[in-house]
Coordinates of C-alpha atoms in Angstrom, one line a residue:
M1 CA 4.6 -43.8 10.9
A2 CA 4.5 -40.2 9.9
G3 CA 0.7 -40.1 10.3
T4 CA 1.0 -40.7 14.0
D5 CA 3.5 -37.8 14.6
T6 CA 2.1 -35.1 16.9
V7 CA 3.2 -31.7 18.2
R8 CA 1.9 -30.3 21.5
L9 CA 0.5 -26.8 21.0
T10 CA -2.1 -24.5 22.6
T11 CA -5.3 -24.0 20.7
A12 CA -4.2 -20.5 19.8
Q13 CA -0.8 -21.6 18.6
A14 CA -2.3 -24.4 16.5
I15 CA -4.8 -21.9 14.8
I16 CA -2.0 -19.5 13.8
R17 CA 0.4 -22.2 12.7
Y18 CA -2.3 -23.7 10.6
L19 CA -3.1 -20.4 8.9
D20 CA 0.6 -19.9 8.3
A21 CA 0.8 -23.1 6.3
Q22 CA -2.1 -22.3 3.9
F23 CA -1.3 -21.0 0.4
I24 CA -3.2 -20.3 -2.8
E25 CA -2.2 -20.4 -6.4
I26 CA -3.2 -17.3 -8.3
D27 CA -2.2 -17.0 -12.0
G28 CA 0.6 -19.5 -11.5
V29 CA 2.0 -17.7 -8.4
E30 CA 1.7 -19.1 -4.9
W31 CA 0.7 -16.6 -2.2
R32 CA 0.0 -17.1 1.5
L33 CA -3.8 -17.5 1.6
C34 CA -4.1 -15.4 4.7
G35 CA -2.5 -12.0 4.2
G36 CA -2.2 -11.3 7.9
G37 CA -4.6 -9.7 10.2
F38 CA -6.0 -6.7 12.1
G39 CA -6.0 -6.8 15.8
I40 CA -6.9 -4.9 18.9
F41 CA -5.8 -6.8 22.0
G42 CA -7.7 -7.1 25.3
H43 CA -7.8 -9.5 28.1
G44 CA -9.8 -11.9 25.9
N45 CA -7.2 -12.4 23.2
V46 CA -3.8 -10.9 24.2
T47 CA -2.4 -13.5 26.5
C48 CA -2.8 -16.6 24.4
L49 CA -3.7 -15.6 20.8
G50 CA -1.3 -12.6 21.1
E51 CA 1.5 -15.0 22.2
A52 CA 0.9 -17.2 19.2
L53 CA 0.7 -14.3 16.7
Y54 CA 4.0 -12.8 18.0
D55 CA 5.8 -16.0 16.9
H56 CA 4.4 -15.6 13.3
R57 CA 4.7 -11.8 13.1
D58 CA 6.9 -11.9 10.0
T59 CA 4.7 -14.2 7.9
L60 CA 1.3 -13.1 9.2
P61 CA 1.7 -9.4 9.7
L62 CA -0.6 -8.0 12.3
Y63 CA -2.0 -4.5 11.7
R64 CA -3.0 -2.6 14.9
G65 CA -6.5 -1.3 14.5
Q66 CA -8.0 1.8 16.0
N67 CA -11.5 0.5 16.0
E68 CA -12.7 -3.1 15.6
Q69 CA -15.4 -2.1 13.1
G70 CA -12.7 -0.3 11.0
M71 CA -10.6 -3.5 11.2
G72 CA -13.4 -5.5 9.7
F73 CA -14.0 -3.0 6.9
A74 CA -10.3 -3.1 6.1
A75 CA -10.4 -6.9 5.9
A76 CA -13.3 -6.6 3.6
G77 CA -11.5 -4.1 1.4
Y78 CA -8.5 -6.3 1.3
A79 CA -10.5 -9.4 0.2
K80 CA -12.3 -7.4 -2.4
Q81 CA -9.1 -6.1 -3.9
W82 CA -7.9 -9.7 -4.1
L83 CA -11.1 -10.8 -5.7
R84 CA -11.9 -13.0 -2.8
Q85 CA -8.8 -15.2 -3.4
R86 CA -7.1 -14.1 -0.2
F87 CA -8.4 -12.9 3.2
M88 CA -7.3 -11.3 6.4
F89 CA -8.3 -12.2 10.0
C90 CA -9.6 -9.9 12.6
T91 CA -9.0 -10.6 16.3
A92 CA -10.9 -8.8 19.1
S93 CA -11.2 -9.2 22.8
A94 CA -14.3 -10.7 24.5
G95 CA -17.3 -8.4 25.0
P96 CA -17.5 -5.0 23.4
G97 CA -14.4 -5.5 21.2
T98 CA -16.0 -8.4 19.5
A99 CA -19.4 -6.7 19.4
N100 CA -17.8 -3.9 17.4
L101 CA -17.2 -6.4 14.6
L102 CA -20.9 -7.2 14.2
T103 CA -21.5 -4.5 11.6
T104 CA -18.5 -5.6 9.5
A105 CA -19.5 -9.2 9.6
A106 CA -22.9 -8.1 8.1
L107 CA -21.1 -6.1 5.4
A108 CA -18.9 -9.1 4.5
H109 CA -21.9 -11.4 4.5
A110 CA -24.0 -9.1 2.3
N111 CA -21.1 -8.7 -0.1
R112 CA -20.0 -12.4 0.0
L113 CA -16.5 -11.5 1.1
P114 CA -14.2 -13.8 3.1
M115 CA -13.0 -12.6 6.5
L116 CA -12.0 -14.7 9.5
M117 CA -12.9 -13.5 12.9
L118 CA -10.9 -14.9 15.9
C119 CA -12.8 -13.5 18.8
G120 CA -12.5 -13.9 22.6
D121 CA -15.2 -15.6 24.5
T122 CA -16.1 -16.2 28.2
F123 CA -14.5 -19.0 30.1
L124 CA -15.7 -22.5 29.2
T125 CA -15.3 -23.8 32.8
R126 CA -17.4 -20.9 34.1
L127 CA -15.3 -21.0 37.3
P128 CA -14.7 -17.2 37.4
D129 CA -18.2 -16.2 36.2
P130 CA -19.5 -13.6 35.9
V131 CA -16.4 -12.1 34.4
L132 CA -15.6 -8.6 33.1
Q133 CA -17.7 -7.7 30.1
Q134 CA -19.8 -10.9 30.2
L135 CA -23.5 -10.8 29.4
E136 CA -25.4 -13.1 31.7
H137 CA -28.4 -14.9 30.4
F138 CA -29.9 -16.6 33.4
G139 CA -31.9 -19.2 31.5
D140 CA -29.1 -20.1 29.1
P141 CA -25.5 -19.7 30.3
T142 CA -24.1 -20.7 26.9
F143 CA -25.7 -17.7 25.3
G144 CA -23.6 -14.6 24.8
V145 CA -22.5 -11.7 22.6
N146 CA -20.8 -14.1 20.2
D147 CA -24.0 -15.8 19.4
A148 CA -25.2 -12.5 17.7
F149 CA -22.8 -13.4 14.9
K150 CA -24.7 -16.4 13.8
P151 CA -27.0 -14.6 11.4
V152 CA -24.1 -12.6 9.8
S153 CA -21.6 -15.4 9.4
R154 CA -21.4 -18.1 6.7
Y155 CA -19.6 -20.3 9.2
W156 CA -19.8 -20.1 13.0
D157 CA -18.3 -22.2 15.7
R158 CA -17.4 -21.9 19.4
I159 CA -14.2 -23.8 20.2
T160 CA -14.9 -25.7 23.4
H161 CA -12.0 -28.2 23.1
P162 CA -8.6 -27.9 21.4
A163 CA -9.3 -30.9 19.1
Q164 CA -12.2 -29.1 17.5
I165 CA -10.1 -26.9 15.3
I166 CA -8.8 -30.0 13.4
Q167 CA -12.1 -29.9 11.7
S168 CA -13.3 -26.4 12.3
L169 CA -10.4 -24.6 10.6
P170 CA -10.6 -26.5 7.3
N171 CA -14.4 -26.0 7.3
A172 CA -14.0 -22.2 7.9
L173 CA -11.5 -21.9 5.0
A174 CA -13.6 -24.1 2.7
T175 CA -16.5 -21.7 3.3
M176 CA -14.4 -18.6 2.7
L177 CA -13.1 -20.0 -0.6
D178 CA -16.4 -21.4 -1.9
P179 CA -17.7 -19.3 -4.8
A180 CA -21.3 -20.0 -3.8
D181 CA -21.1 -19.7 0.0
C182 CA -18.2 -17.3 0.3
G183 CA -18.5 -15.0 3.3
P184 CA -17.2 -14.4 6.9
A185 CA -16.2 -17.1 9.2
F186 CA -16.4 -16.7 13.0
L187 CA -14.6 -18.6 15.6
G188 CA -15.4 -17.9 19.3
L189 CA -12.4 -18.6 21.4
P190 CA -13.0 -19.0 25.2
Q191 CA -10.2 -17.5 27.1
D192 CA -9.3 -20.6 28.9
V193 CA -9.5 -22.9 25.8
Q194 CA -7.1 -20.6 23.9
G195 CA -4.4 -21.7 26.3
W196 CA -5.3 -25.4 26.7
A197 CA -2.8 -27.7 25.0
Y198 CA -3.3 -30.7 22.8
D199 CA -1.2 -33.2 20.8
Y200 CA -2.1 -32.2 17.2
P201 CA -1.2 -34.3 14.2
T202 CA 1.8 -32.7 12.5
A203 CA 0.1 -33.4 9.2
M204 CA -2.3 -30.6 10.0
F205 CA 0.5 -28.1 9.6
E206 CA 1.9 -29.3 6.4
R207 CA 2.1 -26.7 3.6
K208 CA -1.2 -26.8 1.6
V209 CA -1.9 -25.0 -1.7
H210 CA -5.6 -24.1 -2.4
R211 CA -7.3 -23.4 -5.6
I212 CA -10.7 -21.7 -6.1
R213 CA -13.3 -24.3 -7.3
R214 CA -14.8 -23.8 -10.8
Q215 CA -18.2 -25.5 -11.1
T216 CA -19.1 -26.6 -14.5
P217 CA -22.8 -25.8 -15.3
D218 CA -25.3 -28.5 -16.0
A219 CA -25.6 -29.2 -19.8
H220 CA -29.4 -29.2 -19.7
E221 CA -29.4 -25.7 -18.0
V222 CA -26.9 -24.4 -20.6
A223 CA -29.0 -25.8 -23.5
E224 CA -32.2 -24.3 -22.1
A225 CA -30.6 -20.9 -21.6
A226 CA -29.0 -20.9 -25.1
E227 CA -32.3 -21.7 -26.7
A228 CA -33.9 -18.7 -24.9
L229 CA -31.1 -16.4 -26.0
R230 CA -31.2 -17.6 -29.6
A231 CA -34.9 -16.7 -29.8
A232 CA -34.2 -13.2 -28.3
K233 CA -35.0 -10.1 -30.4
R234 CA -33.8 -7.7 -27.8
P235 CA -31.2 -9.4 -25.6
M236 CA -29.1 -7.8 -23.0
I237 CA -26.4 -8.8 -20.5
I238 CA -26.2 -7.6 -16.9
A239 CA -22.7 -8.0 -15.6
G240 CA -22.3 -8.2 -11.9
G241 CA -19.4 -8.5 -9.4
G242 CA -19.3 -12.2 -9.9
V243 CA -17.8 -11.7 -13.3
Q244 CA -14.7 -10.3 -11.7
Y245 CA -14.6 -12.8 -8.9
S246 CA -14.6 -15.6 -11.6
G247 CA -11.9 -13.9 -13.6
A248 CA -14.4 -13.9 -16.5
V249 CA -14.0 -10.4 -17.9
A250 CA -12.4 -11.7 -21.1
E251 CA -15.1 -14.3 -21.6
L252 CA -17.9 -11.8 -20.9
T253 CA -16.3 -9.4 -23.5
A254 CA -15.8 -12.1 -26.1
F255 CA -19.4 -13.4 -25.6
A256 CA -20.9 -10.0 -26.0
E257 CA -18.8 -9.2 -29.0
A258 CA -19.5 -12.5 -30.7
Y259 CA -23.3 -12.0 -30.6
D260 CA -23.3 -8.2 -30.5
I261 CA -25.3 -8.1 -27.3
P262 CA -25.4 -4.9 -25.2
V263 CA -23.9 -5.1 -21.7
V264 CA -25.0 -3.1 -18.6
E265 CA -23.2 -3.2 -15.3
T266 CA -24.5 -3.4 -11.7
I267 CA -22.9 -1.4 -8.9
A268 CA -20.7 -4.3 -7.9
G269 CA -20.0 -5.0 -11.5
R270 CA -18.6 -1.5 -12.3
A271 CA -15.4 -1.8 -14.2
N272 CA -16.2 -5.1 -16.0
L273 CA -15.9 -3.2 -19.3
L274 CA -14.0 -0.1 -20.1
D275 CA -16.0 3.1 -20.5
T276 CA -15.0 3.2 -24.2
H277 CA -16.2 -0.3 -25.1
P278 CA -18.9 0.1 -27.8
L279 CA -21.1 -2.5 -26.1
N280 CA -20.9 -0.9 -22.6
I281 CA -24.3 0.7 -22.3
G282 CA -23.8 2.0 -18.8
P283 CA -24.7 1.2 -15.2
I284 CA -28.3 0.0 -14.6
G285 CA -30.9 0.7 -12.0
V286 CA -31.7 3.3 -9.3
T287 CA -28.2 4.7 -9.5
G288 CA -27.7 3.9 -13.1
S289 CA -27.9 5.5 -16.5
D290 CA -30.8 6.5 -18.8
S291 CA -29.1 4.3 -21.5
A292 CA -29.0 1.1 -19.5
N293 CA -32.4 1.6 -18.1
A294 CA -33.8 2.4 -21.6
I295 CA -32.7 -1.0 -22.9
A296 CA -33.7 -2.8 -19.7
E297 CA -37.3 -1.9 -20.0
K298 CA -37.4 -3.1 -23.6
A299 CA -35.3 -6.3 -23.4
D300 CA -37.0 -9.6 -23.9
V301 CA -34.2 -11.9 -22.7
I302 CA -31.8 -10.8 -20.0
L303 CA -28.6 -12.8 -19.2
S304 CA -27.6 -12.0 -15.6
V305 CA -24.0 -13.0 -15.0
G306 CA -22.7 -13.0 -11.4
C307 CA -25.5 -10.7 -10.0
R308 CA -27.4 -10.7 -6.8
L309 CA -30.2 -8.7 -8.5
Q310 CA -30.7 -6.4 -5.5
D311 CA -33.3 -3.6 -5.6
F312 CA -30.9 -0.9 -6.8
T313 CA -30.1 -3.1 -9.9
T314 CA -33.7 -4.0 -10.6
G315 CA -35.4 -0.8 -9.7
S316 CA -37.3 -2.8 -7.0
W317 CA -38.2 -5.0 -10.0
T318 CA -39.7 -2.3 -12.1
A319 CA -36.7 -1.9 -14.5
F320 CA -37.6 -4.8 -16.7
A321 CA -40.7 -5.7 -18.8
Q322 CA -42.8 -8.1 -16.8
E323 CA -42.8 -10.6 -19.7
S324 CA -39.0 -10.6 -20.1
Q325 CA -37.1 -13.8 -19.4
I326 CA -34.1 -13.7 -17.1
I327 CA -31.3 -16.2 -17.3
G328 CA -29.3 -16.4 -14.1
L329 CA -25.7 -17.6 -14.6
N330 CA -24.3 -17.7 -11.1
A331 CA -22.2 -19.9 -8.9
G332 CA -24.9 -19.7 -6.2
R333 CA -28.1 -21.6 -6.7
H334 CA -30.1 -19.0 -4.7
D335 CA -28.9 -16.2 -7.0
A336 CA -29.3 -18.1 -10.2
G337 CA -33.0 -18.8 -9.7
K338 CA -34.3 -15.4 -8.6
H339 CA -37.6 -14.2 -10.2
R340 CA -38.3 -17.3 -12.1
S341 CA -35.0 -17.1 -13.9
L342 CA -33.7 -19.9 -16.1
P343 CA -30.9 -21.0 -13.8
V344 CA -27.4 -21.8 -15.0
V345 CA -25.7 -22.8 -11.8
G346 CA -21.9 -22.6 -12.3
D347 CA -18.8 -20.6 -12.7
A348 CA -19.2 -17.5 -14.9
K349 CA -16.0 -18.2 -17.0
L350 CA -17.0 -21.8 -17.7
G351 CA -20.7 -20.9 -18.1
L352 CA -20.1 -18.1 -20.6
T353 CA -17.8 -20.5 -22.6
A354 CA -20.4 -23.2 -22.5
L355 CA -23.2 -20.8 -23.6
G356 CA -21.0 -19.6 -26.4
E357 CA -20.5 -23.1 -27.7
A358 CA -24.3 -23.7 -27.7
M359 CA -25.3 -20.4 -29.3
G360 CA -24.5 -21.3 -32.9
D361 CA -24.6 -18.4 -35.5
Y362 CA -26.9 -16.2 -33.5
G363 CA -26.5 -12.4 -33.6
A364 CA -28.6 -9.7 -31.9
P365 CA -30.6 -7.7 -34.4
A366 CA -28.6 -4.8 -35.6
E367 CA -31.3 -2.2 -35.0
W368 CA -31.5 -3.3 -31.3
T369 CA -27.8 -3.0 -30.7
Q370 CA -27.6 0.3 -32.5
F371 CA -30.5 1.6 -30.3
A372 CA -28.5 0.7 -27.3
K373 CA -25.4 2.4 -28.6
D374 CA -27.3 5.5 -29.5
E375 CA -28.8 5.7 -26.0
R376 CA -25.3 5.3 -24.5
A377 CA -24.0 8.2 -26.6
K378 CA -26.7 10.4 -25.2
W379 CA -25.8 9.3 -21.7
A380 CA -22.1 10.0 -22.3
T381 CA -23.0 13.5 -23.4
Y382 CA -25.0 14.0 -20.2
V383 CA -22.2 12.8 -18.0
A384 CA -19.6 15.0 -19.7
D385 CA -21.7 18.0 -18.9
N386 CA -22.7 16.8 -15.5
V387 CA -19.0 16.5 -14.3
T388 CA -17.9 19.9 -15.8
P389 CA -16.6 22.3 -13.1
G390 CA -18.6 25.4 -12.7
N391 CA -21.8 24.2 -14.4
R392 CA -23.7 24.6 -11.1
P393 CA -22.8 24.9 -7.4
N394 CA -20.1 22.5 -6.2
S395 CA -21.2 18.9 -6.6
Y396 CA -20.1 15.3 -6.1
A397 CA -20.2 14.8 -9.8
Q398 CA -17.7 17.7 -10.4
A399 CA -15.3 16.3 -7.9
I400 CA -15.6 12.8 -9.4
G401 CA -15.0 14.3 -12.9
A402 CA -11.9 16.1 -11.7
V403 CA -10.4 12.9 -10.2
N404 CA -11.4 10.8 -13.2
A405 CA -9.6 13.2 -15.5
A406 CA -6.3 13.1 -13.5
C407 CA -6.0 9.6 -12.0
D408 CA -4.0 6.8 -13.5
P409 CA -5.9 3.9 -15.1
R410 CA -4.9 1.4 -12.4
D411 CA -5.8 3.6 -9.4
R412 CA -8.5 2.1 -7.3
I413 CA -11.7 4.0 -6.5
V414 CA -13.6 3.4 -3.3
A415 CA -17.0 4.7 -2.2
A416 CA -19.6 3.3 0.2
A417 CA -22.5 5.3 1.7
G418 CA -24.6 8.4 1.4
G419 CA -24.9 10.0 -2.0
L420 CA -21.5 9.2 -3.3
P421 CA -22.1 5.6 -4.4
A422 CA -24.8 6.7 -6.7
E423 CA -22.8 9.6 -8.0
V424 CA -19.7 7.5 -8.6
T425 CA -21.7 4.7 -10.2
A426 CA -23.4 7.1 -12.6
N427 CA -20.6 9.4 -13.4
W428 CA -17.3 7.4 -13.2
R429 CA -15.8 6.5 -16.6
T430 CA -13.9 3.3 -16.2
L431 CA -10.3 3.6 -17.2
D432 CA -9.2 0.0 -16.5
I433 CA -10.8 -3.3 -15.5
G434 CA -11.5 -4.0 -11.9
T435 CA -10.6 -0.6 -10.5
V436 CA -13.9 0.4 -8.8
D437 CA -15.1 -0.6 -5.4
V438 CA -18.5 0.9 -4.6
E439 CA -19.6 -1.0 -1.5
F440 CA -23.4 -1.0 -1.9
G441 CA -24.1 -4.5 -0.8
F442 CA -24.5 -3.2 2.7
S443 CA -23.9 0.5 1.9
C444 CA -22.1 0.9 5.1
M445 CA -20.9 4.3 6.5
G446 CA -17.4 4.1 7.7
Y447 CA -16.2 1.7 5.0
E448 CA -14.8 4.5 2.9
I449 CA -11.6 5.1 4.7
A450 CA -11.1 1.8 6.6
G451 CA -12.0 -0.3 3.5
A452 CA -9.7 1.8 1.4
W453 CA -6.9 1.2 3.9
G454 CA -7.4 -2.6 3.5
A455 CA -7.6 -2.2 -0.2
R456 CA -4.3 -0.3 -0.2
I457 CA -2.6 -3.0 1.8
A458 CA -3.7 -5.5 -0.9
Q459 CA -2.9 -3.1 -3.7
S460 CA 0.6 -2.5 -2.4
E461 CA 1.4 -6.3 -2.6
R462 CA 1.0 -6.3 -6.4
E463 CA 0.6 -2.7 -7.7
P464 CA 2.5 -0.5 -5.3
E465 CA 2.9 2.2 -7.9
A466 CA -0.9 2.8 -8.1
D467 CA -3.0 4.8 -5.7
T468 CA -6.2 4.0 -3.7
I469 CA -8.6 6.9 -3.9
T470 CA -11.6 7.1 -1.6
F471 CA -14.6 9.5 -1.9
C472 CA -16.0 10.2 1.6
G473 CA -18.9 12.4 2.7
D474 CA -18.7 14.5 5.9
G475 CA -21.2 12.1 7.6
S476 CA -19.1 9.0 6.9
Y477 CA -15.9 10.8 7.9
L478 CA -17.3 11.8 11.2
L479 CA -18.6 8.3 11.8
M480 CA -15.1 6.7 11.2
N481 CA -12.0 8.5 10.3
S482 CA -9.3 7.0 12.5
D483 CA -7.8 4.8 9.8
I484 CA -6.4 7.9 8.2
Y485 CA -4.0 7.6 11.2
S486 CA -3.7 3.9 10.5
S487 CA -2.7 4.5 6.9
V488 CA -0.1 7.1 7.9
L489 CA 1.4 4.9 10.6
T490 CA 1.6 1.8 8.3
R491 CA 2.8 3.9 5.3
K492 CA -0.1 2.7 3.2
K493 CA -0.9 5.9 1.4
L494 CA -4.5 6.9 0.6
I495 CA -5.9 9.8 -1.3
V496 CA -9.1 10.8 0.6
L497 CA -11.6 13.2 -0.9
V498 CA -13.8 14.7 1.9
L499 CA -16.9 16.2 0.3
D500 CA -18.8 18.2 2.9
N501 CA -22.5 18.9 2.3
G502 CA -23.4 19.8 5.9
G503 CA -24.9 16.5 7.1
F504 CA -26.7 13.5 5.7
A505 CA -27.8 15.3 2.6
V506 CA -28.8 12.3 0.5
I507 CA -31.3 11.2 3.2
N508 CA -32.5 14.7 3.4
K509 CA -33.1 14.5 -0.3
L510 CA -35.1 11.3 0.1
Q511 CA -37.0 13.0 3.0
N512 CA -37.9 16.0 0.8
N513 CA -38.8 13.8 -2.2
T514 CA -41.4 12.0 -0.1
G515 CA -43.0 15.3 0.9
N516 CA -41.4 15.6 4.3
E517 CA -39.7 18.7 5.7
S518 CA -35.9 18.7 6.2
F519 CA -35.5 17.3 9.7
N520 CA -32.5 16.0 11.7
N521 CA -30.4 15.1 8.6
L522 CA -28.7 18.4 7.7
L523 CA -26.9 20.0 10.7
S524 CA -28.8 23.2 9.9
D525 CA -32.2 21.3 10.3
A526 CA -31.4 19.4 13.5
P527 CA -33.7 20.9 16.2
T528 CA -31.3 20.1 19.0
I529 CA -28.5 22.0 17.5
P530 CA -28.8 25.7 18.6
E531 CA -26.1 26.9 16.2
A532 CA -24.5 24.6 13.6
F533 CA -20.9 24.9 12.6
A534 CA -18.7 22.9 10.2
V535 CA -15.8 20.7 11.2
D536 CA -12.4 21.7 10.1
F537 CA -11.7 18.5 8.3
E538 CA -8.3 19.7 7.0
A539 CA -7.0 20.4 10.5
H540 CA -8.5 17.2 11.8
A541 CA -6.8 15.0 9.1
A542 CA -3.5 16.9 9.6
A543 CA -3.7 16.1 13.3
M544 CA -3.6 12.4 12.4
G545 CA -0.4 12.8 10.3
A546 CA -1.9 13.2 6.9
T547 CA -1.1 16.0 4.5
A548 CA -4.3 18.0 4.0
E549 CA -5.7 21.0 2.2
T550 CA -9.1 22.6 1.5
V551 CA -10.1 23.7 -2.0
E552 CA -12.9 26.0 -3.2
N553 CA -14.0 24.2 -6.3
A554 CA -13.5 21.3 -8.6
T555 CA -10.9 23.1 -10.7
D556 CA -8.8 23.7 -7.6
L557 CA -9.5 20.1 -6.6
G558 CA -7.9 18.8 -9.8
A559 CA -4.7 20.7 -9.0
A560 CA -4.7 19.5 -5.4
F561 CA -5.2 16.0 -6.7
Q562 CA -2.0 16.2 -8.7
R563 CA -0.2 17.3 -5.5
A564 CA -1.8 14.3 -3.7
K565 CA -0.5 11.9 -6.4
A566 CA 3.0 13.3 -6.0
S567 CA 2.9 12.9 -2.2
D568 CA 4.4 9.8 -0.5
K569 CA 1.9 9.7 2.3
T570 CA -1.9 9.9 2.9
Y571 CA -3.3 13.1 1.4
V572 CA -6.7 14.5 2.3
I573 CA -8.5 17.0 0.1
C574 CA -11.6 18.8 1.5
M575 CA -14.3 20.6 -0.5
K576 CA -17.7 21.8 0.4
V577 CA -20.5 20.7 -2.0
D578 CA -24.1 21.8 -2.2
A579 CA -26.7 19.8 -0.3
F580 CA -29.6 20.6 -2.7
E581 CA -28.5 21.5 -6.3
G582 CA -25.6 19.3 -6.9
W583 CA -27.2 15.9 -7.6
T584 CA -27.2 13.8 -10.7
T585 CA -30.9 14.1 -11.8
E586 CA -31.0 11.6 -14.6
G587 CA -30.5 7.9 -14.8
H588 CA -32.8 6.8 -12.0
T589 CA -35.4 4.0 -11.9
W590 CA -38.2 3.7 -9.4
W591 CA -37.2 2.5 -6.0
E592 CA -39.5 1.2 -3.4
V593 CA -39.5 3.0 0.0
G594 CA -42.1 2.9 2.7
T595 CA -44.3 6.0 2.7
P596 CA -47.2 6.9 5.0
H597 CA -50.6 5.6 3.9
V598 CA -52.3 8.0 6.2
T599 CA -51.1 11.5 7.0
D600 CA -52.3 15.0 7.7
N601 CA -49.5 16.5 5.5
P602 CA -50.8 17.1 2.0
K603 CA -47.3 17.0 0.5
V604 CA -46.6 13.6 2.1
A605 CA -50.0 12.4 0.9
A606 CA -49.3 13.5 -2.7
A607 CA -45.8 12.0 -2.6
H608 CA -47.3 8.7 -1.4
I609 CA -49.8 8.7 -4.4
D610 CA -46.9 9.5 -6.8
Q611 CA -44.7 6.7 -5.3
E612 CA -47.4 4.1 -5.6
A613 CA -48.3 5.1 -9.2
T614 CA -45.3 3.1 -10.6
R615 CA -46.0 0.0 -8.6
S616 CA -48.0 -1.5 -11.5
K617 CA -44.7 -2.1 -13.3
Q618 CA -43.3 -4.2 -10.5
R619 CA -42.6 -7.8 -11.4
K620 CA -43.8 -10.5 -9.0
G621 CA -41.3 -13.2 -8.5
V622 CA -39.5 -15.5 -6.0

């Protein structure tokens, strides 16, 4: 019988052969589910897993990383570009190589992004113990570095016998493809077990086509939510990243237009609507717009679609009226029920369709929708002035405006940490759907370039004519820049904007805003630096093979950007920006940060009192 047929393979060979046989249907086209991987070999993964990967190098391309953390960011950027429908694996050696992936696992977990980690582990037999790079826990010999991944993985397993992967691999894939539980999967691979052989059922390696599950929401939950919406006098919709992951942009737009309900976007939900859509009232929250925040504080019913409702969206839960009713439409039960929301647990596309069918002839009051549009018009005027070159010292906003004016609609924009996520979120005017990746789930320095490299790999598979453009501060550049070299080596062109404000200027801004003196954030204010000097970012990027230039202002940046667009390889544009005067000063809600309750500094004491004064608006919820 065919079911009894077996093939003898090592554990590593079986893992890679299984991945090679997995496909997914996307818009009627079948793609290999795993787009390949990123790898740095060491003694913990080169001899067995490396041998297996070599035999599949044509169908599962392996990108050589420069840093394991960068590999993980690239895998996350790839998955995000593919809207979580495809993933990459990362393989690292036992010990420090694997440990370097810990930050990226946390990023993927926070952002609910699929990524498979195939990581070396110590020998199961323990015969050679203690081995190179092994941590010894004398009271628990099973405990090691790889156990640190348990809190930051959606699925975790240590393979102690070759037969385990018959169940572990499908479980890992099911987790990564689950709309509610999506996130990173970790497989610890002991060095000896990787090479052990087993007679695997051949059926395990048959070609399999996956499809993303769409969960139909409960009819009672839909009815309750529709009843609340029909009674709303001041309704609004918060559109999150889950709208795009569900492929529900058209349904969101149709729903909003049918009932004339204003829409605001979260950071992850940027580019759900075009900038010019009349019901797009702007980004919400701490890094949002005056327009979105103006309607949020007055709304009586809030439909949250595909949102995590993190503090930058909710203004630490001060952005909404305390008596307002939230409806949580989300594939994840935990997200759907936050803050006493009426939960509608299910797929965003199906949920919006079901809600629409239950809404009847409802329409938002005209004066409410007009109020929202008027507020958005004011915000558009502010942004237009804010991004104008020469309106003040060089700023992030000016650079963003110059790129926004010159890029193509399908170019992808990437930002991640420091002040740039806020500035991009507030000032970027969306030219096409799904073209903005502001990584603020974990707000992780280093994602900017590495994540953009992964996004460009994905982009080149379907939209090779478009560009991936990343905004990077000097702090993030210095933390992780080696994937500029990776992008040049692999011919995956990036356009990198390096905006140098002399240190960690956004945290210096927070430091000053809470009454503290500038200290150890800007290079000029670090007490252990006798004489600060700037890095020659242009020369540094050029040394990694990129074309690079330095410009004096945003007008010159716009001209340089045109040269970057015309280039066939990674292009780095550097510009200094002001650390103090260049910030977007409008559009912010309250944000809770810890401030000293006792201090000898009167400025810190005054800032603490000011900070706490808004706490009365904070909603209490679970």
